[in-house]
Every structure is written in C-alpha cells, then in structure tokens.
Short mmCIF file of C-alpha atoms in Angstrom, two decimals:
data_model
loop_
_atom_site.label_atom_id
_atom_site.label_comp_id
_atom_site.label_asym_id
_atom_site.label_seq_id
_atom_site.Cartn_x
_atom_site.Cartn_y
_atom_site.Cartn_z
CA UNK A 1 -30.03 -31.51 -16.06
CA UNK A 2 -27.62 -30.68 -18.69
CA UNK A 3 -27.49 -34.41 -19.78
CA UNK A 4 -31.26 -34.48 -19.92
CA UNK A 5 -31.16 -31.42 -22.05
CA UNK A 6 -28.54 -33.12 -24.21
CA UNK A 7 -30.84 -36.31 -24.46
CA UNK A 8 -33.98 -34.15 -25.41
CA UNK A 9 -31.79 -32.26 -28.10
CA UNK A 10 -30.62 -35.43 -29.81
CA UNK A 11 -34.17 -36.94 -29.70
CA UNK A 12 -35.55 -33.83 -31.31
CA UNK A 13 -32.83 -34.00 -33.97
CA UNK A 14 -33.52 -37.64 -34.59
CA UNK A 15 -37.43 -36.87 -34.92
CA UNK A 16 -36.59 -34.27 -37.54
CA UNK A 17 -34.19 -36.51 -39.37
CA UNK A 18 -36.80 -39.24 -39.50
CA UNK A 19 -39.40 -36.62 -40.68
CA UNK A 20 -37.04 -35.48 -43.39
CA UNK A 21 -36.19 -39.10 -44.37
CA UNK A 22 -39.94 -39.69 -44.92
CA UNK A 23 -40.16 -36.50 -47.08
CA UNK A 24 -37.28 -37.84 -49.18
CA UNK A 25 -38.94 -41.36 -49.53
CA UNK A 26 -42.18 -39.67 -50.68
CA UNK A 27 -40.31 -37.69 -53.25
CA UNK A 28 -38.37 -40.66 -54.48
CA UNK A 29 -41.53 -42.80 -54.73
CA UNK A 30 -43.14 -40.02 -56.76
CA UNK A 31 -40.28 -40.16 -59.34
CA UNK A 32 -38.06 -37.20 -58.23
CA UNK A 33 -34.34 -38.16 -58.78
CA UNK A 34 -33.07 -35.09 -57.02
CA UNK A 35 -33.19 -36.44 -53.53
CA UNK A 36 -29.94 -35.62 -51.79
CA UNK A 37 -27.67 -38.33 -49.87
CA UNK A 38 -29.77 -41.23 -51.06
CA UNK A 39 -29.76 -43.34 -54.39
CA UNK A 40 -32.76 -45.73 -53.53
CA UNK A 41 -35.78 -45.93 -51.37
CA UNK A 42 -34.27 -48.91 -49.43
CA UNK A 43 -31.47 -46.72 -47.95
CA UNK A 44 -34.08 -44.25 -46.85
CA UNK A 45 -36.06 -46.99 -45.05
CA UNK A 46 -32.97 -48.50 -43.43
CA UNK A 47 -32.07 -45.08 -42.15
CA UNK A 48 -35.59 -44.61 -40.68
CA UNK A 49 -35.34 -47.93 -38.98
CA UNK A 50 -32.02 -47.18 -37.38
CA UNK A 51 -33.37 -43.67 -36.35
CA UNK A 52 -36.28 -45.12 -34.60
CA UNK A 53 -34.13 -47.71 -32.77
CA UNK A 54 -31.70 -45.21 -31.63
CA UNK A 55 -34.62 -42.99 -30.67
CA UNK A 56 -36.22 -45.75 -28.51
CA UNK A 57 -33.01 -46.50 -26.72
CA UNK A 58 -32.17 -42.73 -25.97
CA UNK A 59 -35.72 -42.25 -24.78
CA UNK A 60 -35.34 -44.73 -22.13
CA UNK A 61 -32.02 -43.21 -20.99
CA UNK A 62 -33.54 -39.76 -21.08
CA UNK A 63 -36.22 -40.93 -18.69
CA UNK A 64 -33.62 -42.61 -16.22
CA UNK A 65 -31.59 -39.34 -16.15
CA UNK A 66 -34.54 -37.06 -15.67
CA UNK A 67 -35.61 -39.20 -12.74
CA UNK A 68 -32.16 -39.10 -11.30
CA UNK A 69 -32.21 -35.41 -11.73
CA UNK A 70 -35.64 -35.01 -10.21
CA UNK A 71 -34.71 -36.82 -7.15
CA UNK A 72 -31.42 -34.82 -6.60
CA UNK A 73 -33.18 -31.56 -7.11
CA UNK A 74 -36.16 -32.58 -4.61
CA UNK A 75 -33.90 -33.73 -2.13
CA UNK A 76 -31.93 -30.61 -2.37
CA UNK A 77 -34.90 -28.30 -2.13
CA UNK A 78 -36.31 -30.25 0.66
CA UNK A 79 -33.30 -29.94 2.76
CA UNK A 80 -33.10 -26.29 2.23
CA UNK A 81 -36.71 -25.77 3.19
CA UNK A 82 -36.12 -27.80 6.27
CA UNK A 83 -33.04 -25.80 7.08
CA UNK A 84 -34.83 -22.60 6.56
CA UNK A 85 -37.71 -23.62 8.89
CA UNK A 86 -35.09 -24.60 11.71
CA UNK A 87 -33.67 -21.01 11.18
CA UNK A 88 -36.97 -19.58 11.82
CA UNK A 89 -37.81 -21.29 14.87
CA UNK A 90 -40.90 -22.66 16.50
CA UNK A 91 -42.42 -19.23 16.24
CA UNK A 92 -42.93 -19.44 12.66
CA UNK A 93 -44.60 -22.88 12.65
CA UNK A 94 -47.07 -21.91 15.51
CA UNK A 95 -48.42 -19.21 13.19
CA UNK A 96 -48.82 -21.67 10.08
CA UNK A 97 -51.03 -24.46 9.66
CA UNK A 98 -49.25 -27.68 9.41
CA UNK A 99 -50.83 -28.72 6.09
CA UNK A 100 -49.75 -25.41 4.53
CA UNK A 101 -46.13 -26.48 5.50
CA UNK A 102 -46.53 -30.07 4.59
CA UNK A 103 -47.98 -29.19 1.12
CA UNK A 104 -45.24 -26.73 0.37
CA UNK A 105 -42.58 -29.39 1.28
CA UNK A 106 -44.35 -32.35 -0.59
CA UNK A 107 -46.51 -31.26 -3.39
CA UNK A 108 -44.98 -27.95 -4.50
CA UNK A 109 -41.41 -29.36 -4.55
CA UNK A 110 -42.77 -32.39 -6.35
CA UNK A 111 -44.16 -30.22 -9.11
CA UNK A 112 -41.22 -27.78 -9.27
CA UNK A 113 -38.95 -30.66 -10.20
CA UNK A 114 -40.92 -31.39 -13.52
CA UNK A 115 -40.02 -27.80 -14.44
CA UNK A 116 -36.23 -28.67 -14.51
CA UNK A 117 -36.40 -32.20 -15.91
CA UNK A 118 -39.13 -31.92 -18.31
CA UNK A 119 -40.09 -28.43 -19.39
CA UNK A 120 -36.65 -26.87 -19.51
CA UNK A 121 -34.78 -29.63 -21.56
CA UNK A 122 -37.86 -29.68 -24.09
CA UNK A 123 -37.81 -25.97 -24.57
CA UNK A 124 -34.09 -25.71 -24.92
CA UNK A 125 -33.94 -28.60 -27.26
CA UNK A 126 -36.83 -27.34 -29.46
CA UNK A 127 -35.20 -23.83 -29.80
CA UNK A 128 -31.87 -25.20 -30.85
CA UNK A 129 -33.30 -27.63 -33.25
CA UNK A 130 -35.68 -24.85 -34.62
CA UNK A 131 -32.67 -22.66 -35.46
CA UNK A 132 -30.84 -25.60 -37.12
CA UNK A 133 -33.84 -26.66 -39.01
CA UNK A 134 -34.62 -23.13 -40.27
CA UNK A 135 -30.91 -22.76 -41.33
CA UNK A 136 -31.07 -26.28 -43.34
CA UNK A 137 -34.53 -25.11 -44.95
CA UNK A 138 -32.99 -21.95 -46.23
CA UNK A 139 -30.78 -23.92 -48.24
CA UNK A 140 -33.78 -25.42 -50.06
CA UNK A 141 -36.62 -23.20 -50.00
CA UNK A 142 -36.50 -19.84 -48.30
CA UNK A 143 -40.48 -19.42 -48.43
CA UNK A 144 -40.81 -22.48 -46.25
CA UNK A 145 -37.95 -21.47 -43.91
CA UNK A 146 -39.78 -18.21 -43.44
CA UNK A 147 -43.06 -19.79 -42.45
CA UNK A 148 -41.24 -22.13 -40.07
CA UNK A 149 -39.64 -18.95 -38.56
CA UNK A 150 -42.77 -17.41 -38.16
CA UNK A 151 -44.32 -20.50 -36.62
CA UNK A 152 -41.57 -20.71 -34.04
CA UNK A 153 -41.97 -17.12 -33.32
CA UNK A 154 -45.77 -17.69 -32.66
CA UNK A 155 -44.85 -20.81 -30.43
CA UNK A 156 -43.00 -18.45 -28.33
CA UNK A 157 -45.23 -15.40 -28.18
CA UNK A 158 -48.71 -17.29 -27.80
CA UNK A 159 -47.77 -18.88 -24.36
CA UNK A 160 -46.30 -15.45 -23.15
CA UNK A 161 -49.77 -13.81 -24.15
CA UNK A 162 -51.53 -16.19 -21.85
CA UNK A 163 -49.13 -16.10 -19.04
CA UNK A 164 -50.94 -13.76 -16.69
CA UNK A 165 -54.30 -15.60 -17.09
CA UNK A 166 -52.60 -18.87 -16.50
CA UNK A 167 -50.62 -17.51 -13.40
CA UNK A 168 -53.82 -16.13 -12.02
CA UNK A 169 -55.54 -19.46 -12.26
CA UNK A 170 -52.59 -21.46 -11.18
CA UNK A 171 -52.50 -19.40 -7.98
CA UNK A 172 -56.14 -20.04 -7.28
CA UNK A 173 -55.74 -23.86 -7.91
CA UNK A 174 -52.66 -24.02 -5.44
CA UNK A 175 -54.55 -21.97 -2.85
CA UNK A 176 -57.55 -24.41 -3.27
CA UNK A 177 -55.10 -27.35 -3.06
CA UNK A 178 -53.23 -26.02 -0.08
CA UNK A 179 -56.57 -25.37 1.89
CA UNK A 180 -57.75 -28.82 0.96
CA UNK A 181 -54.42 -30.47 2.04
CA UNK A 182 -54.40 -28.47 5.38
CA UNK A 183 -57.92 -29.49 6.01
CA UNK A 184 -57.27 -33.13 5.48
CA UNK A 185 -54.00 -33.11 7.59
CA UNK A 186 -55.92 -31.29 10.41
CA UNK A 187 -58.57 -33.77 10.40
CA UNK A 188 -56.26 -36.60 10.65
CA UNK A 189 -54.13 -34.97 13.44
CA UNK A 190 -57.35 -34.33 15.46
CA UNK A 191 -58.54 -37.87 15.43
CA UNK A 192 -56.05 -38.74 18.22
CA UNK A 193 -57.55 -36.20 20.44
CA UNK A 194 -61.03 -37.20 19.48
CA UNK A 195 -60.47 -40.74 20.29
CA UNK A 196 -58.86 -39.81 23.60
CA UNK A 197 -62.14 -38.35 24.76
CA UNK A 198 -63.94 -41.52 23.34
CA UNK A 199 -65.64 -39.65 20.43
CA UNK A 200 -67.37 -41.58 17.84
#
C-alpha cells in the first residue's frame, strides 16, 4: 500500500508539474519574458511531453501494484474471517443466513480493498501535494496561495459534513444488498430439495 501511495504521490506531482508548464507556455506565448527555468517554448513543450510519457508508464505500474495489494488484503481478510467463523463454531452459523455470511466474505471484503488501494493513496498524495503546491505558490503570489489553501480546507470539510447522511444511506444500501444476496443464495440452495421432491 505504501508503494501505491508513492506512485499516486508522484503521479499527482507530475500532473501539477504539467499544469505549471502549460501556464508557463501560455505566459511565454503572450510575451512574458519572466518565465522561470525556461528560455523558449520548445523546452516547455518537451518537458510536457516527457511528463506525459512518464505519467502514462507510472499509471500502468500503479494499477499493477494496486491490484497486487488488493489481492493480498482480500486474501488476508478472508482468511481472518474464516478463522473467526471456525472459532465461533457451528452454533454461530446456524443462527445466521448463509447469504449474510457469504456476502460478508465476498462482496464486503471486495469493496473494503478499494479503500486501501484507491481511496487512501489518492487522499494521502493529494494532501502532500497540496501542501507543497501552496508552499510554491507562496513564492509567487500569496493571494492565489491563500485561495488554494481555502479550497483545500473546503475539500476536507465538505465530505465530512455529508458523512452522517452518506453513512446512513450506505448502511441501508448494504442491508438491501445483503438481503437480496441472501434471498438469491437461499433460492439456489433450495432447488436441490425441490428437485428431490420432483417439483416443477
């Protein structure tokens, strides 16, 4: 997961660098000679091209690492869940619908892996790059840096303000999905009994 975070951090930094190069190119085309690091537009376009190529290569590597991490997390969680079920014994399974248990082991673990392989790396890289970008912008224009800082704070606060509403809706969705999964599995398991009694 740390490797996935590192890839995401580099990809976000490359995206920021490409955006800055585009801004520098625009300034130079409009006649501004005070563009730092570059002497002509061709240099900027070459940097943009190299950045896009590196970003494409790293994106593929990040997907590979994220999938490997996801597989390891899912295998570990499912082994832990199965070990816990064996510890609880048959009495626990008799009091639960088979579909509920199967849904927890399959679907819920599947969705939980996305939290570690996609959500966390994106959030961590975004926070780190935001701090770096605001620090760089402070060297050029404190007002733009302040606006970016307020926007970053809003990106953190806004999702938290909707957390309780989304949590309630998420729980309802999971309950409905679990009930549907359990009903489907119970129906499939009951087909053997129905066929044994020659039911149509």
